[in-house]
Tab-separated table of C-alpha atoms and ligand atoms in Angstrom:
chain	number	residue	atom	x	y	z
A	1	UNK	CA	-24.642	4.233	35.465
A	2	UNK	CA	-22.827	2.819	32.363
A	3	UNK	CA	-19.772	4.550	31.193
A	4	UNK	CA	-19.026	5.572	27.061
A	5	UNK	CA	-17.789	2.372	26.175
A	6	UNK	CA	-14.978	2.266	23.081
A	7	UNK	CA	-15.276	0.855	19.880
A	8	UNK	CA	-13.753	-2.839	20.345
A	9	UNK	CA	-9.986	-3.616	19.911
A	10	UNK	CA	-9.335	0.237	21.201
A	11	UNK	CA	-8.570	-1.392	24.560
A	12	UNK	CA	-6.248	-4.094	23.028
A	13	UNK	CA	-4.325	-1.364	22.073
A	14	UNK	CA	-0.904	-0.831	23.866
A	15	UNK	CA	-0.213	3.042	23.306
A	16	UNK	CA	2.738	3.705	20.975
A	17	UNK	CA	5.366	4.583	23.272
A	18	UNK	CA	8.388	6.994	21.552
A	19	UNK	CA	12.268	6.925	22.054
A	20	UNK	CA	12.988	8.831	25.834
A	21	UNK	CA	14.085	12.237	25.224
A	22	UNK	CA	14.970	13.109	28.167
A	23	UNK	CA	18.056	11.829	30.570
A	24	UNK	CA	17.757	13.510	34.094
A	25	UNK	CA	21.723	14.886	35.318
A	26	UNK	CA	22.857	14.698	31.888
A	27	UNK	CA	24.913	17.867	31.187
A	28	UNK	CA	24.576	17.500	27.576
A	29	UNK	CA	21.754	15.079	25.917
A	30	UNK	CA	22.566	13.353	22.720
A	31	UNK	CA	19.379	12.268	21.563
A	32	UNK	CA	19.559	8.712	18.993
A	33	UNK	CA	16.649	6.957	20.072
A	34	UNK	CA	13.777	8.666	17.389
A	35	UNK	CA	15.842	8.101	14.122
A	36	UNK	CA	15.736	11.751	13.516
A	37	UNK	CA	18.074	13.052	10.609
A	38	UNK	CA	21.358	13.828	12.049
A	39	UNK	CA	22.389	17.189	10.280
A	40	UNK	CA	18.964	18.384	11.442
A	41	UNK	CA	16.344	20.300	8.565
A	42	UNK	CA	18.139	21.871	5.916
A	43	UNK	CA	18.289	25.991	7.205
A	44	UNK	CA	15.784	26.634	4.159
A	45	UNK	CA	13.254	24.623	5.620
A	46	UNK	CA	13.729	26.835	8.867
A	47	UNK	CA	13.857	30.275	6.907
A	48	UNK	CA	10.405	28.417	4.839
A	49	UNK	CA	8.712	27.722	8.452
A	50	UNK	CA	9.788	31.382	10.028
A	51	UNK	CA	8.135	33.307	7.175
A	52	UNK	CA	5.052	31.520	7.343
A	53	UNK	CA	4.432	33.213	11.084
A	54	UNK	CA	3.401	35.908	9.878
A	55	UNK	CA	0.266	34.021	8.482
A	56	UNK	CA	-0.692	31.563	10.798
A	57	UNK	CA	-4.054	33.284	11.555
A	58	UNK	CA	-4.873	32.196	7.707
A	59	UNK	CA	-6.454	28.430	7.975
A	60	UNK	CA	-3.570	26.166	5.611
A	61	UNK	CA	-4.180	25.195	1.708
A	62	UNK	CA	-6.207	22.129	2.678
A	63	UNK	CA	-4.814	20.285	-0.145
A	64	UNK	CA	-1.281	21.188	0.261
A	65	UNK	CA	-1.055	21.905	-3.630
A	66	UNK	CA	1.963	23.744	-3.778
A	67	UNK	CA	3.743	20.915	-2.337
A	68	UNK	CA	1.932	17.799	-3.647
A	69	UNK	CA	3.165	19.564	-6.762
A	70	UNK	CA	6.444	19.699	-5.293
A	71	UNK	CA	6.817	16.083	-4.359
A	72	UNK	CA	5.675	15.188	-7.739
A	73	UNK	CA	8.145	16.977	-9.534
A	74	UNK	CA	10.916	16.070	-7.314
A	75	UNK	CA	10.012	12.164	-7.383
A	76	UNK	CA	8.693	12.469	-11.046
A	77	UNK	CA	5.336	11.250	-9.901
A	78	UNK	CA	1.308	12.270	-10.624
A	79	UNK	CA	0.624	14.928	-8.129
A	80	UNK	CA	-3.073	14.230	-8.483
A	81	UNK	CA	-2.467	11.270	-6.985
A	82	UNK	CA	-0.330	12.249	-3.487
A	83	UNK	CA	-1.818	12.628	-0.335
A	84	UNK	CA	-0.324	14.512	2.621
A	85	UNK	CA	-0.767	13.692	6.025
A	86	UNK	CA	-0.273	14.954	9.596
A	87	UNK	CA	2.846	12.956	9.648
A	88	UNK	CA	2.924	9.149	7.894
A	89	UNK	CA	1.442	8.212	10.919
A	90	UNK	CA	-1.790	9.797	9.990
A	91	UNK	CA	-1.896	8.475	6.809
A	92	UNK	CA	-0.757	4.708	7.903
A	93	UNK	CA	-3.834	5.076	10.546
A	94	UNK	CA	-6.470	6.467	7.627
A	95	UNK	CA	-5.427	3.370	5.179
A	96	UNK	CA	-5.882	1.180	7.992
A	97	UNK	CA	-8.996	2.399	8.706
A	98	UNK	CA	-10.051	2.925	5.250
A	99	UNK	CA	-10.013	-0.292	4.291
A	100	UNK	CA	-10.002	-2.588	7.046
A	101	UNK	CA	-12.891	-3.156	10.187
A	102	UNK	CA	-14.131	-5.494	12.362
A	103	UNK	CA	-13.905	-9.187	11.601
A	104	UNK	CA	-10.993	-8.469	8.501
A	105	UNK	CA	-7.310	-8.832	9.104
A	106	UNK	CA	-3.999	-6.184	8.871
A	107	UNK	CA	-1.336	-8.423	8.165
A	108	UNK	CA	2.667	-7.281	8.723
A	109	UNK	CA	6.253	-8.522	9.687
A	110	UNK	CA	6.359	-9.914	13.153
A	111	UNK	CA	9.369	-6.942	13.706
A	112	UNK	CA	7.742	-4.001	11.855
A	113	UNK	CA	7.148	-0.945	12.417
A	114	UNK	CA	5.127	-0.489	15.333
A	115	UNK	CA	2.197	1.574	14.294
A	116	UNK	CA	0.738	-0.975	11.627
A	117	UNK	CA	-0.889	-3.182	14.862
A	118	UNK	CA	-1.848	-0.202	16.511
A	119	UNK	CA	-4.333	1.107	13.404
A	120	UNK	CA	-5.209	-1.928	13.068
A	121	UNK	CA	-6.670	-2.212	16.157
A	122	UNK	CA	-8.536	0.810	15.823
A	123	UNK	CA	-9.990	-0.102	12.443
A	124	UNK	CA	-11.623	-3.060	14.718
A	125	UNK	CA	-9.323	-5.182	12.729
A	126	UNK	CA	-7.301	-7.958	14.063
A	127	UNK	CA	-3.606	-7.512	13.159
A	128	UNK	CA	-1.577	-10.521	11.915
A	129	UNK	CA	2.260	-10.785	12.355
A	130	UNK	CA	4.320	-13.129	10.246
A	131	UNK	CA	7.328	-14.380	11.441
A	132	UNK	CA	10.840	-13.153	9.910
A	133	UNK	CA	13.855	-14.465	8.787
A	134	UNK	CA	16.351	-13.392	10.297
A	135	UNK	CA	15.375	-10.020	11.099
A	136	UNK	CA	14.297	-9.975	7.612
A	137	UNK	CA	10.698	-9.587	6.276
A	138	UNK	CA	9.804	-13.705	5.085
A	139	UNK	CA	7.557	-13.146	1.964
A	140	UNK	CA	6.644	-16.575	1.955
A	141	UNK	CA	5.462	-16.343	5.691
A	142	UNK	CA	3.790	-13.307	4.907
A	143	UNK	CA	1.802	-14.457	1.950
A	144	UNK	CA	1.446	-18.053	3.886
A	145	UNK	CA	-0.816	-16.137	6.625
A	146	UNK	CA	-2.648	-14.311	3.882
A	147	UNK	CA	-6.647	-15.376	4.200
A	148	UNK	CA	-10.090	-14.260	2.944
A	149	UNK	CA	-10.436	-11.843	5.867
A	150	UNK	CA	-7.124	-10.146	5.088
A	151	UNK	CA	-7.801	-6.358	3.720
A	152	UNK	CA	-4.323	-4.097	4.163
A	153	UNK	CA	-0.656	-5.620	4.144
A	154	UNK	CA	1.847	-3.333	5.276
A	155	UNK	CA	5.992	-3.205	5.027
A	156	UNK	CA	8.182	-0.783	5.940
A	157	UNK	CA	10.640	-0.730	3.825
A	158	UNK	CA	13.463	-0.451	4.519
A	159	UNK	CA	11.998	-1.390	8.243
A	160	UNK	CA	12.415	0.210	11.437
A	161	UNK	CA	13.730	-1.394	13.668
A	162	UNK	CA	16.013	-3.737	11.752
A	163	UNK	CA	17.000	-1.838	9.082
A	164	UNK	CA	16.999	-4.905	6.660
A	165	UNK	CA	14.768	-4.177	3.244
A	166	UNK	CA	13.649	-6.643	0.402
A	167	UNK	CA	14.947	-5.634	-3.129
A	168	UNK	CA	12.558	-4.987	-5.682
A	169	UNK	CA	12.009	-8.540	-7.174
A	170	UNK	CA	10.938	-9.617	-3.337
A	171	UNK	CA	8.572	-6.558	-3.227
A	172	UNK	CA	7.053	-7.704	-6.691
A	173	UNK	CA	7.084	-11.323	-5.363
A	174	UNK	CA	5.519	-9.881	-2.286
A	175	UNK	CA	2.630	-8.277	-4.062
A	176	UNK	CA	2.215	-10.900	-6.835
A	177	UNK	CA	1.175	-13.472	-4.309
A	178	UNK	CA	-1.742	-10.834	-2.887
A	179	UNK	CA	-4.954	-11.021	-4.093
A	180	UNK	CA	-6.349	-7.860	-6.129
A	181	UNK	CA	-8.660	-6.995	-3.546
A	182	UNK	CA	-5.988	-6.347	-0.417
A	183	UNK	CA	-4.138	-2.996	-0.685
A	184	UNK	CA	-0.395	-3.190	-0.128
A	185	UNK	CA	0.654	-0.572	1.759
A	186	UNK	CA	4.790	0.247	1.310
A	187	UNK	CA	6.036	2.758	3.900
A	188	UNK	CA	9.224	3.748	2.484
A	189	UNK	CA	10.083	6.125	5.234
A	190	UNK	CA	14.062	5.591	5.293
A	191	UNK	CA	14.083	5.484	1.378
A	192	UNK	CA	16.230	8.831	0.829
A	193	UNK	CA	18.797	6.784	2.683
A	194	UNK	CA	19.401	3.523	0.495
A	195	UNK	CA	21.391	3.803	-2.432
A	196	UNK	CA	20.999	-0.585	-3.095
A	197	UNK	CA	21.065	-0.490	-6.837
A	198	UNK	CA	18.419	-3.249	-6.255
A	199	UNK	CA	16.148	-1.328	-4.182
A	200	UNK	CA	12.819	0.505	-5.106
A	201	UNK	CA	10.437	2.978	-2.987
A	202	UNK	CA	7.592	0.978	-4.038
A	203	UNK	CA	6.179	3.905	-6.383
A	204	UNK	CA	6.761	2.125	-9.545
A	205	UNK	CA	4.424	-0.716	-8.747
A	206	UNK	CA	1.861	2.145	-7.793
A	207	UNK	CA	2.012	3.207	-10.870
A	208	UNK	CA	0.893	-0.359	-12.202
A	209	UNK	CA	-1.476	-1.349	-9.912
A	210	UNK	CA	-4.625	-0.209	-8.534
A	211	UNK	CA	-4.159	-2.161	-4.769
A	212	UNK	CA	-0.419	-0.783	-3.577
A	213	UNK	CA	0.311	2.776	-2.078
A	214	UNK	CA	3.550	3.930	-0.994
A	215	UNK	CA	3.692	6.051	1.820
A	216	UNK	CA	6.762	8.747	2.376
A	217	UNK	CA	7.505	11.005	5.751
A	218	UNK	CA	9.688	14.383	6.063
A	219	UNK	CA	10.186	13.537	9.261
A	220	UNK	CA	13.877	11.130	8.779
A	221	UNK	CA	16.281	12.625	6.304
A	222	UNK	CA	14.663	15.543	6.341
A	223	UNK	CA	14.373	16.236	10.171
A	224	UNK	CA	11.718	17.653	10.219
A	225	UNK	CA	9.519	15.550	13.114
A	226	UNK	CA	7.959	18.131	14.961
A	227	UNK	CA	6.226	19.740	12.071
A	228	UNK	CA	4.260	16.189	11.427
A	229	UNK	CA	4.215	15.963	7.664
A	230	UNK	CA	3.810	12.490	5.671
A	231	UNK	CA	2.611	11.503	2.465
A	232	UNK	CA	0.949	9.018	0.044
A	233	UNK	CA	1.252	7.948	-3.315
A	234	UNK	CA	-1.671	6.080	-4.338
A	235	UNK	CA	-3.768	4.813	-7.219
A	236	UNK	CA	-6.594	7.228	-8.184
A	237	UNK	CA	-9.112	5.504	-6.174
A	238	UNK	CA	-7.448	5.179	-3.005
A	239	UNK	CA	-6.453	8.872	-3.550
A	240	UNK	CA	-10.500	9.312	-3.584
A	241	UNK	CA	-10.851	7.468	-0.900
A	242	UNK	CA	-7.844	9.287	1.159
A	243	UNK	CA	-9.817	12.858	0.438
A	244	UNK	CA	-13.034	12.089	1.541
A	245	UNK	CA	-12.033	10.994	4.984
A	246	UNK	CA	-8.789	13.006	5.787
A	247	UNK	CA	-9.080	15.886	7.735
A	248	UNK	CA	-9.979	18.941	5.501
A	249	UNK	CA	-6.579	20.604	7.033
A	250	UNK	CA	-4.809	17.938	7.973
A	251	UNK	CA	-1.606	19.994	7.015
A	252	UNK	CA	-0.327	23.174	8.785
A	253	UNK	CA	0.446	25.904	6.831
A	254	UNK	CA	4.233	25.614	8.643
A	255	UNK	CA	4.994	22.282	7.798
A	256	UNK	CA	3.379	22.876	3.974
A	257	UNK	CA	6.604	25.312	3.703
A	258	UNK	CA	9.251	24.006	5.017
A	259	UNK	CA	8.863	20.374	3.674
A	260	UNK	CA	8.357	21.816	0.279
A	261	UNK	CA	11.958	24.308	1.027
A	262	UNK	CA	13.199	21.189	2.157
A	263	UNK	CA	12.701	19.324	-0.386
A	264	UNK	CA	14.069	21.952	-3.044
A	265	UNK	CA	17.494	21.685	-0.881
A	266	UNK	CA	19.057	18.849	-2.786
A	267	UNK	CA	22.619	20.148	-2.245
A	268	UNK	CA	21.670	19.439	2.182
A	269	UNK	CA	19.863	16.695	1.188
A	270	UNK	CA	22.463	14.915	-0.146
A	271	UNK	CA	25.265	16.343	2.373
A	272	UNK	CA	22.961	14.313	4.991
A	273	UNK	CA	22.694	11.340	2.893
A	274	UNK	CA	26.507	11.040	2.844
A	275	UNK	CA	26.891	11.795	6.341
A	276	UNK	CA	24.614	8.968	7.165
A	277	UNK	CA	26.228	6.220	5.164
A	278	UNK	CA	30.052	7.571	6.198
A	279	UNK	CA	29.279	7.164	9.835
A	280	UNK	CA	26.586	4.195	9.578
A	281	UNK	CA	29.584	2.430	7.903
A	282	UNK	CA	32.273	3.487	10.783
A	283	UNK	CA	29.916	3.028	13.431
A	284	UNK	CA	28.754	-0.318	12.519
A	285	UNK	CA	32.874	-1.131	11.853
A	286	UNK	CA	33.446	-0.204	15.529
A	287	UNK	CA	30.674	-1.396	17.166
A	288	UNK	CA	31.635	-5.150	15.541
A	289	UNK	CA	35.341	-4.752	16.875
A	290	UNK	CA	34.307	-4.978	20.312
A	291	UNK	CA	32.268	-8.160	19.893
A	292	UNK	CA	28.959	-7.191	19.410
A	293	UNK	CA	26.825	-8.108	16.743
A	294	UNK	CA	25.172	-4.994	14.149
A	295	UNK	CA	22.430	-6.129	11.848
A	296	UNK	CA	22.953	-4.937	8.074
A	297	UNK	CA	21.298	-1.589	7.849
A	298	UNK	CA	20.529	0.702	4.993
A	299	UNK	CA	18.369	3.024	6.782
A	300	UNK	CA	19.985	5.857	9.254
A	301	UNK	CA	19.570	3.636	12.685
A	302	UNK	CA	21.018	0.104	13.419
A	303	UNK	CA	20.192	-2.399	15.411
A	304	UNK	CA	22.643	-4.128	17.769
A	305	UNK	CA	22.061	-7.772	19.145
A	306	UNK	CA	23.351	-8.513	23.147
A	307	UNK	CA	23.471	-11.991	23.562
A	308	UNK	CA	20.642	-14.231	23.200
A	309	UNK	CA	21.064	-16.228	26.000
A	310	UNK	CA	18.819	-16.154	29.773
A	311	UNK	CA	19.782	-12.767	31.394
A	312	UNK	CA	20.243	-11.100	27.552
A	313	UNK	CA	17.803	-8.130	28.449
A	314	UNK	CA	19.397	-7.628	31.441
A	315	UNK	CA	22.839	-6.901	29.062
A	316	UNK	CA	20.906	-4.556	26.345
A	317	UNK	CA	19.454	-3.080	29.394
A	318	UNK	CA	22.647	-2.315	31.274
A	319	UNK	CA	24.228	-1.531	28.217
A	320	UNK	CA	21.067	0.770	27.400
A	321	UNK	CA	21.695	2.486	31.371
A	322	UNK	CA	25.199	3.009	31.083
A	323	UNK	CA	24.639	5.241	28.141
A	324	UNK	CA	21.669	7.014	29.370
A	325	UNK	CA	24.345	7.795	32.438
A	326	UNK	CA	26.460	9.821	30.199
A	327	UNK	CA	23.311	11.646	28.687
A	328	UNK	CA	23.033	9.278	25.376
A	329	UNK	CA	19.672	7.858	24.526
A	330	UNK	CA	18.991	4.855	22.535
A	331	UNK	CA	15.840	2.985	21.647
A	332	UNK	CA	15.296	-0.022	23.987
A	333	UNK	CA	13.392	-2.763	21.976
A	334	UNK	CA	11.225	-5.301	24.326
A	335	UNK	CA	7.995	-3.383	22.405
A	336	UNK	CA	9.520	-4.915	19.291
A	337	UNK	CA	9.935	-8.476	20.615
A	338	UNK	CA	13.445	-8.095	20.435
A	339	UNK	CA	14.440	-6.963	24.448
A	340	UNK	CA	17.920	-8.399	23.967
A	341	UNK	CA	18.570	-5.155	20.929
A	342	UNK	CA	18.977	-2.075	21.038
A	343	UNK	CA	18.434	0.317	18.347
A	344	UNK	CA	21.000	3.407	17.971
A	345	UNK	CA	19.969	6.526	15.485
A	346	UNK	CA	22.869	7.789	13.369
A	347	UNK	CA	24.398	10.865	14.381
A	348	UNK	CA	27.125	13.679	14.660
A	349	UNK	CA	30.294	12.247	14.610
A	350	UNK	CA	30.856	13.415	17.884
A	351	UNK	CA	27.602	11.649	19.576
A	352	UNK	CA	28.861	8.613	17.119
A	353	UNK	CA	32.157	8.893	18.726
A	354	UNK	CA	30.664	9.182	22.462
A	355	UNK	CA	28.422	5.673	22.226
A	356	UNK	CA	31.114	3.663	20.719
A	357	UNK	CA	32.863	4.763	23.964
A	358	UNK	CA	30.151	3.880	26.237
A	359	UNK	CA	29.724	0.423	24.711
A	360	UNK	CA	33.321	-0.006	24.936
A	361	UNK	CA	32.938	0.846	28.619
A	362	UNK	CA	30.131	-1.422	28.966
A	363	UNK	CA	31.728	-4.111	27.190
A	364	UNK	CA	35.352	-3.927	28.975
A	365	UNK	CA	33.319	-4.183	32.640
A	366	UNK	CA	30.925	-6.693	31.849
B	1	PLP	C1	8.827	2.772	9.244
B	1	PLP	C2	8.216	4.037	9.749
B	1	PLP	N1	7.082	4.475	9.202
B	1	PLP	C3	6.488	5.601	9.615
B	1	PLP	C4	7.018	6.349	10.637
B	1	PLP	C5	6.248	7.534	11.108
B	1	PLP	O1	6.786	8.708	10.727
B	1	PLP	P1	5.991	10.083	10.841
B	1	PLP	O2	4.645	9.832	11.413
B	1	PLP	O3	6.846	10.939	11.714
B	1	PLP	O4	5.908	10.569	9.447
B	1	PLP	C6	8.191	5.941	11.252
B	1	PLP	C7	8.757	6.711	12.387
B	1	PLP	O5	9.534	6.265	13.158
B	1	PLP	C8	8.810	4.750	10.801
B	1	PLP	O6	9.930	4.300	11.366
């Protein structure tokens, strides 16, 4: 008897696997491997998400109007044309699979984000990776691997895990080399957190052309994770497109109200910004005075080299285990191609406080 068989490249797939969230004999867990917002959601997105209990036998607005309208007033975008999602992740995978299938190509940053290969692979497609520069997306690699079978490019910016970002003439650059008929997908879920004079979201140049869509999450700065709530900003077309194939409640009624609370919050939403780049910039500070070396970040994680010589994972890794002893988790990166990093989440001063101790630990017995 034959077995259901799955669509091809579903098998190619290695399943995305999270930051651990647990630490077993910890007394107290302090949880930076997920690059959740530090401060938490703002307690108007909790009092938004409490009310709405009372309703949650009603199916949600499937077009999550009130806050699409939201989002466009706070961004100063074209409501019509955002899309929410069941977290970016669901709207990263429905672009994907959208626009690409078997036989085209999804082409991204050798280091980025971790989900573009994954869709990619669903769509049937066959994902690309372009090489950086030092831990830096390459736009000349990227538009060097560009061919007639490539259909979606995609960029996190700024991306997770190395927290480097292009500025806005690269991103132009970037898109000026595509041709018309390959969407350019720009997942801008750390922008609340840069404040680079040169940097854009990406939303301007959706606003001029009809092939690029930006794609937002609540679920960073606004901590907000476990309600799953992303969104697109897109061209009119690939708004079309987005509607037709989403599903027609794709949105819980929860996570409707408290993104759109949180987003009204400016005065938290700033509080967190500025607690992100105050201990960002003393973290990274301390984390360089004991001799190891912290990649440039504008997002709210960095990423911290071991050495790069034979045995390196084994120092990330016992670096990694020494903290997980004292209840801190960080994000091991071998799934990234970079085994000899780890990636630490910015948070309370406290937790801040309690991994610069650990590595200071590690780095004193090594
Ligand atoms: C660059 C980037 N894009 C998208 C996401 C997905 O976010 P979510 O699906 O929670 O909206 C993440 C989460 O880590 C990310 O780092």
């Amino acid at each position: 008897m034959s077995a259901p068989v799955p669509n091809p490249g579903i098998l190619d797939i290695h399943a995305y696997v999270g930051g651990e969230a647990h630490a077993p004999g910890a007394s107290r867990l302090i949880r930076l491997a997920s690059n959740e917002g530090a401060l938490g959601p703002s307690p108007k997105a909790i009092a938004a998400y409490k009310a709405v209990a009372e309703q949650i036998h009603r199916y949600p607005d499937g077009g999550s109007s009130a806050l699409r309208a939201g989002l466009g007033r706070r961004f100063g975008l074209d409501a019509g044309r955002i899309v929410c999602g069941n977290g970016s992740d669901d709207v990263l995978q429905l672009l994907t699979r959208a626009y690409a299938g078997t036989g085209d190509e999804v082409l991204h940053s050798v280091h980025g984000f971790a989900i573009y290969p994954i869709s990619a692979r669903f769509a049937g497609a066959t994902p690309v990776a372009a090489p950086e520069c030092g831990l830096k997306t390459d736009v000349d690699a990227m538009l060097a691997r560009v061919t007639p079978r490539t259909r979606v490019v995609f960029i996190a910016n700024p991306n997770n895990p190395t927290g480097s970002y292009l500025d806005k003439a690269e991103l132009r650059r970037l898109h000026a080399g595509l041709p018309e008929n390959v969407l350019l997908v720009i997942d801008a879920a750390y922008a609340e957190y840069v404040d680079a004079a040169d940097y854009t979201d990406g939303s301007d140049l959706v606003d001029e052309f009809s092939n690029v869509v930006m794609t937002r999450t609540f679920s960073k700065i606004f901590a907000l994770g476990g309600l799953r709530l992303g969104w697109a900003y897109c061209p009119a077309a690939v708004a079309d497109v987005l509607n037709r194939v989403r599903g027609p409640f794709n949105v819980a009624s929860s996570a409707q109200a408290a993104g759109l609370a949180a987003l009204e919050d400016t005065e938290f939403l700033e509080r967190s910004r500025r607690h992100n780049a105050q201990w960002r910039e003393w973290f990274v500070g301390q984390v360089r005075d004991l001799g190891l070396v912290v990649h440039p970040s504008v997002a709210n994680f960095v990423l911290i080299s071991f050495a790069e010589q034979p045995g390196d994972r084994a120092d990330a890794e016992g670096a990694r285990q020494l903290l997980k002893s004292r209840g801190i988790l960080v994000r091991q990166m071998g799934s990234y191609g970079l085994p000899h990093c780890l990636r630490v989440t910015i948070g309370l001063e406290d937790e801040m406080r309690a991994v610069v101790a650990g590595l200071a630990d590690w780095v004193a017995g090594k």
